[in-house]
CSV table of C-alpha atoms and ligand atoms in Angstrom, one decimal:
chain,number,residue,atom,x,y,z
A,1,MET,CA,0.0,0.0,0.0
A,2,ASP,CA,1.2,3.5,-0.7
A,3,HIS,CA,2.6,5.6,2.1
A,4,LEU,CA,0.2,8.0,3.8
A,5,LEU,CA,2.4,10.9,2.7
A,6,VAL,CA,2.3,9.8,-0.9
A,7,ARG,CA,-1.5,9.6,-0.8
A,8,ALA,CA,-1.8,13.1,0.7
A,9,ALA,CA,0.6,14.4,-2.0
A,10,ARG,CA,-1.8,13.0,-4.6
A,11,GLY,CA,-4.6,14.9,-3.0
A,12,GLU,CA,-6.4,12.0,-1.5
A,13,ARG,CA,-8.4,12.2,1.7
A,14,THR,CA,-6.4,10.6,4.5
A,15,GLU,CA,-7.6,9.3,7.9
A,16,ARG,CA,-5.2,11.8,9.5
A,17,PRO,CA,-2.6,14.2,8.1
A,18,PRO,CA,0.9,12.7,7.4
A,19,VAL,CA,3.6,14.6,9.2
A,20,TRP,CA,7.3,15.3,8.9
A,21,LEU,CA,9.4,18.4,9.6
A,22,MET,CA,11.9,20.3,7.5
A,23,ARG,CA,15.3,20.1,9.2
A,24,GLN,CA,14.1,17.3,11.4
A,25,ALA,CA,17.5,15.6,11.2
A,26,GLY,CA,19.5,18.5,12.5
A,27,ARG,CA,20.9,20.3,15.5
A,28,HIS,CA,18.0,20.1,17.8
A,29,ILE,CA,18.7,16.4,18.3
A,30,PRO,CA,21.5,15.7,21.0
A,31,GLU,CA,22.9,12.7,19.1
A,32,TYR,CA,23.3,14.8,16.0
A,33,ARG,CA,25.4,17.3,17.9
A,34,GLU,CA,27.6,14.4,19.2
A,35,LEU,CA,28.1,13.0,15.7
A,36,ARG,CA,29.0,16.5,14.5
A,37,ALA,CA,31.8,16.7,17.0
A,38,GLU,CA,33.3,13.6,15.3
A,39,TYR,CA,32.7,14.5,11.6
A,40,SER,CA,32.6,17.7,9.7
A,41,PHE,CA,29.3,18.5,8.0
A,42,LEU,CA,30.7,17.5,4.6
A,43,GLU,CA,32.2,14.3,6.0
A,44,ALA,CA,28.9,13.4,7.5
A,45,ILE,CA,26.9,13.9,4.3
A,46,LYS,CA,29.5,12.2,2.1
A,47,THR,CA,29.7,9.1,4.3
A,48,PRO,CA,26.5,7.1,3.6
A,49,GLU,CA,26.9,5.1,6.8
A,50,VAL,CA,27.0,8.3,8.9
A,51,ALA,CA,24.3,10.1,6.9
A,52,THR,CA,22.0,7.0,7.3
A,53,GLU,CA,22.5,7.1,11.0
A,54,ILE,CA,21.7,10.8,11.2
A,55,THR,CA,18.6,10.4,8.9
A,56,LEU,CA,17.3,7.8,11.2
A,57,LEU,CA,17.6,9.8,14.4
A,58,PRO,CA,14.2,11.5,14.0
A,59,TRP,CA,12.8,8.1,13.1
A,60,GLU,CA,13.9,6.8,16.5
A,61,TYR,CA,12.6,9.9,18.3
A,62,TYR,CA,9.3,10.6,16.5
A,63,ARG,CA,8.4,8.0,13.9
A,64,PRO,CA,7.3,10.6,11.4
A,65,ASP,CA,5.5,9.7,8.2
A,66,GLY,CA,8.4,10.9,6.1
A,67,LEU,CA,12.2,10.7,6.5
A,68,VAL,CA,14.1,13.4,4.7
A,69,MET,CA,17.5,12.3,3.7
A,70,PHE,CA,20.3,13.9,5.6
A,71,SER,CA,22.2,15.9,3.0
A,72,ASP,CA,22.2,19.5,1.8
A,73,ILE,CA,21.0,21.5,-1.2
A,74,LEU,CA,24.6,22.6,-1.8
A,75,THR,CA,25.8,19.2,-2.9
A,76,VAL,CA,25.2,20.1,-6.6
A,77,LEU,CA,27.7,22.9,-6.3
A,78,GLU,CA,30.6,20.5,-6.7
A,79,PRO,CA,29.6,19.0,-10.1
A,80,LEU,CA,29.4,22.6,-11.3
A,81,GLY,CA,33.0,23.3,-10.1
A,82,PHE,CA,32.3,25.1,-6.8
A,83,SER,CA,33.9,24.1,-3.5
A,84,TYR,CA,32.0,24.9,-0.3
A,85,HIS,CA,32.0,24.1,3.4
A,86,ILE,CA,29.8,25.0,6.4
A,87,GLU,CA,31.5,27.5,8.7
A,88,SER,CA,30.4,27.6,12.2
A,89,GLY,CA,28.6,30.8,13.1
A,90,VAL,CA,28.4,31.9,9.5
A,91,GLY,CA,26.7,29.1,7.5
A,92,PRO,CA,27.6,27.9,4.0
A,93,VAL,CA,30.7,29.4,2.4
A,94,VAL,CA,31.5,29.0,-1.3
A,95,GLU,CA,35.3,29.1,-1.6
A,96,ASN,CA,35.4,30.0,-5.3
A,97,PRO,CA,32.2,32.0,-6.0
A,98,VAL,CA,31.2,33.3,-9.5
A,99,SER,CA,33.9,35.9,-10.3
A,100,GLY,CA,31.9,37.8,-12.9
A,101,PRO,CA,29.4,37.6,-15.8
A,102,ALA,CA,31.9,35.6,-17.9
A,103,ASP,CA,32.1,32.9,-15.2
A,104,VAL,CA,28.6,31.5,-15.4
A,105,ASP,CA,28.7,29.2,-18.3
A,106,ARG,CA,29.1,26.0,-16.3
A,107,SER,CA,29.2,22.6,-18.0
A,108,HIS,CA,28.6,20.0,-15.4
A,109,GLY,CA,30.4,16.8,-14.7
A,110,ASN,CA,28.6,13.5,-14.3
A,111,VAL,CA,26.0,14.3,-11.6
A,112,THR,CA,25.0,10.8,-10.7
A,113,GLN,CA,28.6,9.8,-10.4
A,114,ASP,CA,29.7,12.8,-8.5
A,115,LEU,CA,26.7,12.5,-6.1
A,116,ASP,CA,26.6,8.8,-5.8
A,117,TYR,CA,27.0,9.2,-2.1
A,118,VAL,CA,23.4,10.5,-2.1
A,119,GLY,CA,22.2,7.5,-4.2
A,120,GLU,CA,23.9,5.2,-1.8
A,121,LEU,CA,22.3,6.9,1.2
A,122,LEU,CA,18.9,6.5,-0.3
A,123,ARG,CA,19.5,2.9,-1.3
A,124,ARG,CA,20.5,2.1,2.3
A,125,LEU,CA,17.5,4.0,3.7
A,126,ALA,CA,15.1,2.2,1.4
A,127,ARG,CA,16.4,-1.2,2.7
A,128,ARG,CA,16.2,-0.1,6.3
A,129,VAL,CA,12.8,1.7,6.5
A,130,GLY,CA,11.5,2.0,3.0
A,131,ASP,CA,8.3,0.0,3.8
A,132,GLU,CA,7.6,1.9,7.0
A,133,THR,CA,7.9,5.5,6.1
A,134,ALA,CA,8.2,7.6,3.0
A,135,LEU,CA,11.7,8.6,1.9
A,136,ILE,CA,12.0,12.3,1.0
A,137,GLY,CA,14.6,13.4,-1.4
A,138,PHE,CA,15.3,17.1,-2.2
A,139,ALA,CA,17.3,19.6,-4.2
A,140,GLY,CA,17.8,23.3,-4.1
A,141,GLY,CA,16.1,25.5,-6.7
A,142,PRO,CA,18.1,27.6,-9.1
A,143,PHE,CA,17.7,31.0,-7.4
A,144,THR,CA,18.7,29.7,-3.9
A,145,LEU,CA,21.8,27.9,-5.2
A,146,ALA,CA,22.8,30.8,-7.4
A,147,SER,CA,22.6,33.1,-4.4
A,148,TYR,CA,25.3,31.1,-2.6
A,149,ALA,CA,27.3,30.7,-5.8
A,150,VAL,CA,27.4,34.4,-6.5
A,151,ALA,CA,27.5,35.9,-2.9
A,152,GLY,CA,29.9,33.1,-1.7
A,153,GLU,CA,28.2,33.3,1.7
A,154,PRO,CA,24.7,33.6,3.1
A,155,SER,CA,23.1,36.9,2.0
A,156,ARG,CA,20.0,38.1,3.7
A,157,THR,CA,19.0,40.4,0.8
A,158,HIS,CA,20.5,38.3,-2.0
A,159,MET,CA,21.8,41.6,-3.4
A,160,PRO,CA,24.8,40.1,-5.2
A,161,LEU,CA,22.6,37.9,-7.3
A,162,ARG,CA,19.9,40.5,-7.8
A,163,ARG,CA,22.6,42.9,-8.9
A,164,LEU,CA,23.7,40.3,-11.5
A,165,ARG,CA,20.1,40.2,-12.7
A,166,ALA,CA,20.0,44.0,-13.1
A,167,ARG,CA,23.4,44.4,-14.8
A,168,HIS,CA,23.9,41.2,-16.7
A,169,PRO,CA,20.5,39.5,-17.3
A,170,ASP,CA,22.0,37.1,-19.8
A,171,ALA,CA,24.6,35.9,-17.3
A,172,PHE,CA,21.8,35.6,-14.6
A,173,ARG,CA,19.8,33.5,-17.0
A,174,THR,CA,22.7,31.3,-17.9
A,175,LEU,CA,23.6,30.6,-14.3
A,176,LEU,CA,20.1,29.7,-13.3
A,177,ARG,CA,19.9,27.4,-16.3
A,178,ALA,CA,23.1,25.6,-15.3
A,179,PHE,CA,21.6,24.8,-11.9
A,180,ALA,CA,18.3,23.8,-13.4
A,181,ASP,CA,19.9,21.3,-15.7
A,182,VAL,CA,21.8,19.6,-12.8
A,183,THR,CA,18.8,19.6,-10.5
A,184,ARG,CA,16.5,18.0,-13.0
A,185,GLU,CA,18.9,15.1,-13.4
A,186,TYR,CA,19.7,14.9,-9.7
A,187,LEU,CA,16.0,14.6,-8.6
A,188,GLN,CA,15.3,11.8,-11.0
A,189,PHE,CA,18.5,10.1,-9.8
A,190,GLN,CA,17.1,10.3,-6.2
A,191,VAL,CA,13.8,8.8,-7.3
A,192,ASP,CA,15.7,6.0,-9.0
A,193,SER,CA,17.7,5.4,-5.9
A,194,GLY,CA,14.6,5.1,-3.6
A,195,ALA,CA,13.0,8.5,-2.9
A,196,ASP,CA,9.2,8.3,-2.7
A,197,VAL,CA,8.7,12.0,-2.8
A,198,VAL,CA,11.0,14.9,-3.7
A,199,GLN,CA,11.0,18.5,-2.5
A,200,LEU,CA,12.4,21.4,-4.4
A,201,PHE,CA,13.7,24.1,-2.0
A,202,ASP,CA,13.9,27.4,-3.8
A,203,THR,CA,13.7,29.0,-0.3
A,204,TYR,CA,15.0,32.4,-1.2
A,205,ALA,CA,13.3,33.0,-4.6
A,206,GLY,CA,10.6,35.2,-3.0
A,207,ALA,CA,13.3,37.9,-3.2
A,208,LEU,CA,12.6,38.2,-6.9
A,209,THR,CA,10.0,40.6,-8.2
A,210,PRO,CA,6.8,38.8,-9.4
A,211,ALA,CA,7.7,39.6,-13.0
A,212,ASP,CA,11.2,38.3,-12.8
A,213,TYR,CA,10.1,35.3,-10.9
A,214,ARG,CA,7.7,34.5,-13.8
A,215,GLU,CA,10.1,35.3,-16.5
A,216,PHE,CA,13.4,33.7,-15.3
A,217,LEU,CA,12.5,31.2,-12.7
A,218,LEU,CA,9.0,29.7,-13.2
A,219,PRO,CA,9.9,28.0,-16.6
A,220,LEU,CA,12.9,26.4,-14.8
A,221,HIS,CA,10.8,25.1,-12.0
A,222,ARG,CA,8.4,23.7,-14.5
A,223,GLU,CA,11.2,22.0,-16.4
A,224,ILE,CA,12.8,20.5,-13.3
A,225,LEU,CA,9.5,19.1,-12.0
A,226,ALA,CA,7.9,18.1,-15.3
A,227,ASP,CA,9.1,14.6,-15.6
A,228,VAL,CA,10.3,13.6,-12.2
A,229,ASP,CA,8.8,10.2,-11.6
A,230,ALA,CA,7.4,10.8,-8.0
A,231,PRO,CA,5.1,13.3,-6.2
A,232,SER,CA,6.9,16.6,-5.8
A,233,ILE,CA,6.6,19.5,-3.4
A,234,VAL,CA,7.8,23.0,-4.1
A,235,PHE,CA,8.9,25.3,-1.2
A,236,VAL,CA,9.7,29.0,-1.5
A,237,ARG,CA,9.5,31.4,1.4
A,238,ARG,CA,7.8,34.8,1.3
A,239,MET,CA,5.3,33.9,-1.5
A,240,ASN,CA,2.2,35.0,0.5
A,241,GLY,CA,0.0,36.9,-2.0
A,242,ARG,CA,1.4,35.1,-5.0
A,243,LEU,CA,0.9,31.4,-4.3
A,244,ASP,CA,-0.4,31.0,-7.9
A,245,LEU,CA,3.3,31.2,-9.0
A,246,LEU,CA,4.0,28.2,-6.9
A,247,ALA,CA,1.0,26.2,-8.2
A,248,GLU,CA,2.1,27.0,-11.7
A,249,SER,CA,5.4,25.2,-11.1
A,250,GLY,CA,3.6,22.0,-11.8
A,251,ALA,CA,4.5,20.6,-8.4
A,252,ASP,CA,2.0,18.2,-6.9
A,253,VAL,CA,2.1,19.9,-3.5
A,254,VAL,CA,2.6,23.6,-2.7
A,255,GLY,CA,4.7,24.2,0.5
A,256,LEU,CA,3.4,27.1,2.6
A,257,ASP,CA,5.5,29.2,5.0
A,258,TRP,CA,4.0,30.3,8.3
A,259,THR,CA,3.0,33.8,7.0
A,260,VAL,CA,0.3,32.2,4.9
A,261,ASP,CA,-3.1,31.7,6.3
A,262,MET,CA,-3.9,28.0,5.7
A,263,ALA,CA,-7.6,28.6,5.2
A,264,ARG,CA,-7.0,31.3,2.6
A,265,ALA,CA,-4.4,29.2,0.8
A,266,ARG,CA,-7.0,26.4,0.6
A,267,ASP,CA,-9.4,28.9,-1.1
A,268,GLN,CA,-6.7,30.1,-3.5
A,269,LEU,CA,-5.2,26.8,-4.5
A,270,ASP,CA,-6.5,23.6,-6.1
A,271,THR,CA,-3.3,21.6,-5.3
A,272,PRO,CA,-2.5,19.7,-2.1
A,273,VAL,CA,-0.5,21.8,0.4
A,274,GLN,CA,2.2,21.3,3.0
A,275,GLY,CA,2.7,23.2,6.1
A,276,ASN,CA,2.7,25.5,8.0
A,277,LEU,CA,3.0,25.8,11.8
A,278,ASP,CA,5.3,28.7,12.8
A,279,PRO,CA,8.6,27.0,13.8
A,280,SER,CA,8.9,29.5,16.7
A,281,TYR,CA,5.7,28.0,18.2
A,282,LEU,CA,7.8,24.9,19.1
A,283,TYR,CA,9.4,27.1,21.8
A,284,GLY,CA,5.9,27.2,23.5
A,285,ASP,CA,4.8,24.6,25.9
A,286,PRO,CA,3.4,21.2,24.6
A,287,ALA,CA,-0.2,22.2,25.2
A,288,PHE,CA,0.2,25.3,23.1
A,289,VAL,CA,2.0,23.3,20.4
A,290,ARG,CA,-0.9,20.8,20.3
A,291,GLU,CA,-3.6,23.5,20.2
A,292,GLN,CA,-1.9,25.4,17.4
A,293,THR,CA,-1.1,22.3,15.4
A,294,ARG,CA,-4.7,21.2,15.6
A,295,GLU,CA,-5.7,24.5,14.3
A,296,VAL,CA,-3.5,24.1,11.2
A,297,ILE,CA,-4.9,20.6,10.6
A,298,GLU,CA,-8.5,21.8,10.9
A,299,LYS,CA,-8.0,24.8,8.6
A,300,ALA,CA,-6.3,22.6,6.0
A,301,GLY,CA,-9.1,20.1,5.9
A,302,PRO,CA,-9.1,16.3,5.3
A,303,ALA,CA,-7.7,15.9,1.8
A,304,GLY,CA,-4.3,16.6,0.4
A,305,HIS,CA,-2.6,18.1,3.4
A,306,ILE,CA,0.9,17.2,4.6
A,307,LEU,CA,1.5,18.6,8.1
A,308,ASN,CA,4.9,20.3,8.4
A,309,LEU,CA,6.3,23.5,9.9
A,310,GLY,CA,6.4,26.7,7.8
A,311,HIS,CA,10.2,26.4,7.6
A,312,GLY,CA,12.9,24.3,9.3
A,313,VAL,CA,13.1,23.3,12.9
A,314,ASP,CA,15.2,25.9,14.8
A,315,ARG,CA,18.4,24.7,16.3
A,316,ASP,CA,17.5,24.9,20.0
A,317,THR,CA,14.0,23.6,19.7
A,318,PRO,CA,13.0,21.2,22.5
A,319,VAL,CA,12.6,17.6,21.6
A,320,GLU,CA,9.4,17.5,23.6
A,321,SER,CA,7.7,20.1,21.4
A,322,VAL,CA,8.6,18.2,18.2
A,323,ARG,CA,7.2,15.1,19.8
A,324,ALA,CA,3.9,17.0,20.7
A,325,PHE,CA,3.7,18.3,17.1
A,326,VAL,CA,4.1,14.8,15.5
A,327,GLU,CA,1.8,13.1,18.1
A,328,THR,CA,-0.9,15.6,17.4
A,329,ALA,CA,-1.0,14.5,13.8
A,330,LYS,CA,-0.7,10.9,14.6
A,331,GLU,CA,-3.5,10.9,17.2
A,332,TYR,CA,-5.8,13.1,15.1
A,333,GLU,CA,-9.2,11.7,14.3
A,334,ARG,CA,-11.4,13.1,11.6
B,1,LIG,O1,16.4,17.4,8.2
B,1,LIG,C1,16.5,17.9,7.0
B,1,LIG,O2,15.7,18.7,6.6
B,1,LIG,C2,17.6,17.3,6.2
B,1,LIG,C3,18.5,17.9,5.5
B,1,LIG,C4,18.7,19.3,5.1
B,1,LIG,C5,19.7,20.2,5.5
B,1,LIG,N1,19.7,21.3,4.8
B,1,LIG,C6,20.7,19.7,6.5
B,1,LIG,C7,21.6,20.8,7.1
B,1,LIG,C8,17.9,20.1,4.1
B,1,LIG,C9,16.6,19.7,3.4
B,1,LIG,C10,18.6,21.3,4.0
B,1,LIG,C11,18.1,22.3,3.0
B,1,LIG,C12,18.9,23.6,2.9
B,1,LIG,N2,20.2,23.8,3.1
B,1,LIG,C13,18.3,24.8,2.5
B,1,LIG,C14,16.8,25.0,2.0
B,1,LIG,C15,15.9,25.0,3.1
B,1,LIG,C16,16.1,26.0,4.2
B,1,LIG,O3,16.2,25.5,5.4
B,1,LIG,O4,16.0,27.2,4.0
B,1,LIG,C17,19.3,25.8,2.5
B,1,LIG,C18,19.1,27.2,2.1
B,1,LIG,C19,20.5,25.2,2.8
B,1,LIG,C20,21.8,25.8,2.9
B,1,LIG,C21,22.4,25.5,4.3
B,1,LIG,N3,23.1,24.4,4.7
B,1,LIG,C22,22.1,26.3,5.4
B,1,LIG,C23,21.4,27.6,5.5
B,1,LIG,C24,22.7,25.7,6.5
B,1,LIG,C25,22.7,26.1,7.9
B,1,LIG,C26,23.9,26.9,8.3
B,1,LIG,C27,23.9,27.1,9.8
B,1,LIG,O5,25.0,27.5,10.3
B,1,LIG,O6,22.8,27.0,10.5
B,1,LIG,C28,23.3,24.5,6.0
B,1,LIG,C29,24.0,23.5,6.8
B,1,LIG,C30,23.1,22.4,7.2
B,1,LIG,N4,22.3,21.7,6.4
B,1,LIG,C31,22.9,21.9,8.6
B,1,LIG,C32,22.0,20.9,8.5
B,1,LIG,C33,21.5,20.0,9.5
B,1,LIG,C34,23.6,22.4,9.8
B,1,LIG,C35,25.0,21.8,9.8
B,1,LIG,C36,25.6,21.8,11.1
B,1,LIG,O7,26.2,22.9,11.5
B,1,LIG,O8,25.7,20.7,11.8
């Protein structure tokens, strides 16, 4: 039988909402922090044995309906010739960022070969828990990846990439295209390796004007998702007021951040949705978490809803709150 999460992604009515959390395998779990004292982030994601163990931590804690592979959206930087690492206190750093408009025409290496550690991770997970929970693969979207590639570090405003768009639109287009081509191949590779569902994280793309989003990015989202052979979810932050642009991506499911009112989103969209509890609510007490979670579930209604947060779990979130969140979904009765 199909996983609950897959059924909700197809828009079916489910006996309760399936639940998982973005960033569920990260720093809020004590054993994750212990493992990270032993391995650098890149060592952890490139060693399938370690990445498997980390992916399974939330399984042991919460038994969610989906397990998101422990990896990062930045893995595709390497096949395109960029080197990167995660710097403590800073975030992702690209050591050789795009040096100018002439430096965007990237031919890529063999994606499935370069990223075979991700394929191996999914194959291991499929063997371990593939029957019990849905495996979620993911990739970054072109805007979000290009923001790191151009700025070389996290940028709150994404000004370096937006400046490239203003001054050198052809270079901007070429760079987004390079990421789209890799991502398309990469997501299908994940499905072939065992992912039941895939999520496209173009987290920062809400920084574009609606016109630029439509012109430069939407056709690429459509291409990336068009023939991936599994249900897909698209997630972009700060899209409240233009959710139609997400629905037009062709994704099966539209991810909602916490600034979107769930009931209004349901009126505006025909697609299944995912979300959208405010991650900061997990700093409240368990009774508050349960009450607010039930409100999201009720506003979303019985068909085509995947319960999640409106963005990733914050690093100091109490395990008890995450447990209350997951249990609220698992105990919910229509
Ligand atoms: O549990 C999961 O969701 C699984 C894996 C996952 C990670 N990153 C693990 C990770 C996923 C799906 C991502 C996506 C990701 N990575 C996005 C898109 C979604 C989002 O959260 O906005 C982005 C923009 C990135 C880039 C990136 N990598 C960031 C912003 C960071 C955090 C930097 C920091 O210092 O907090 C990373 C590193 C990273 N990726 C960590 C984890 C668990 C933290 C690494 C550590 O310090 O141990």
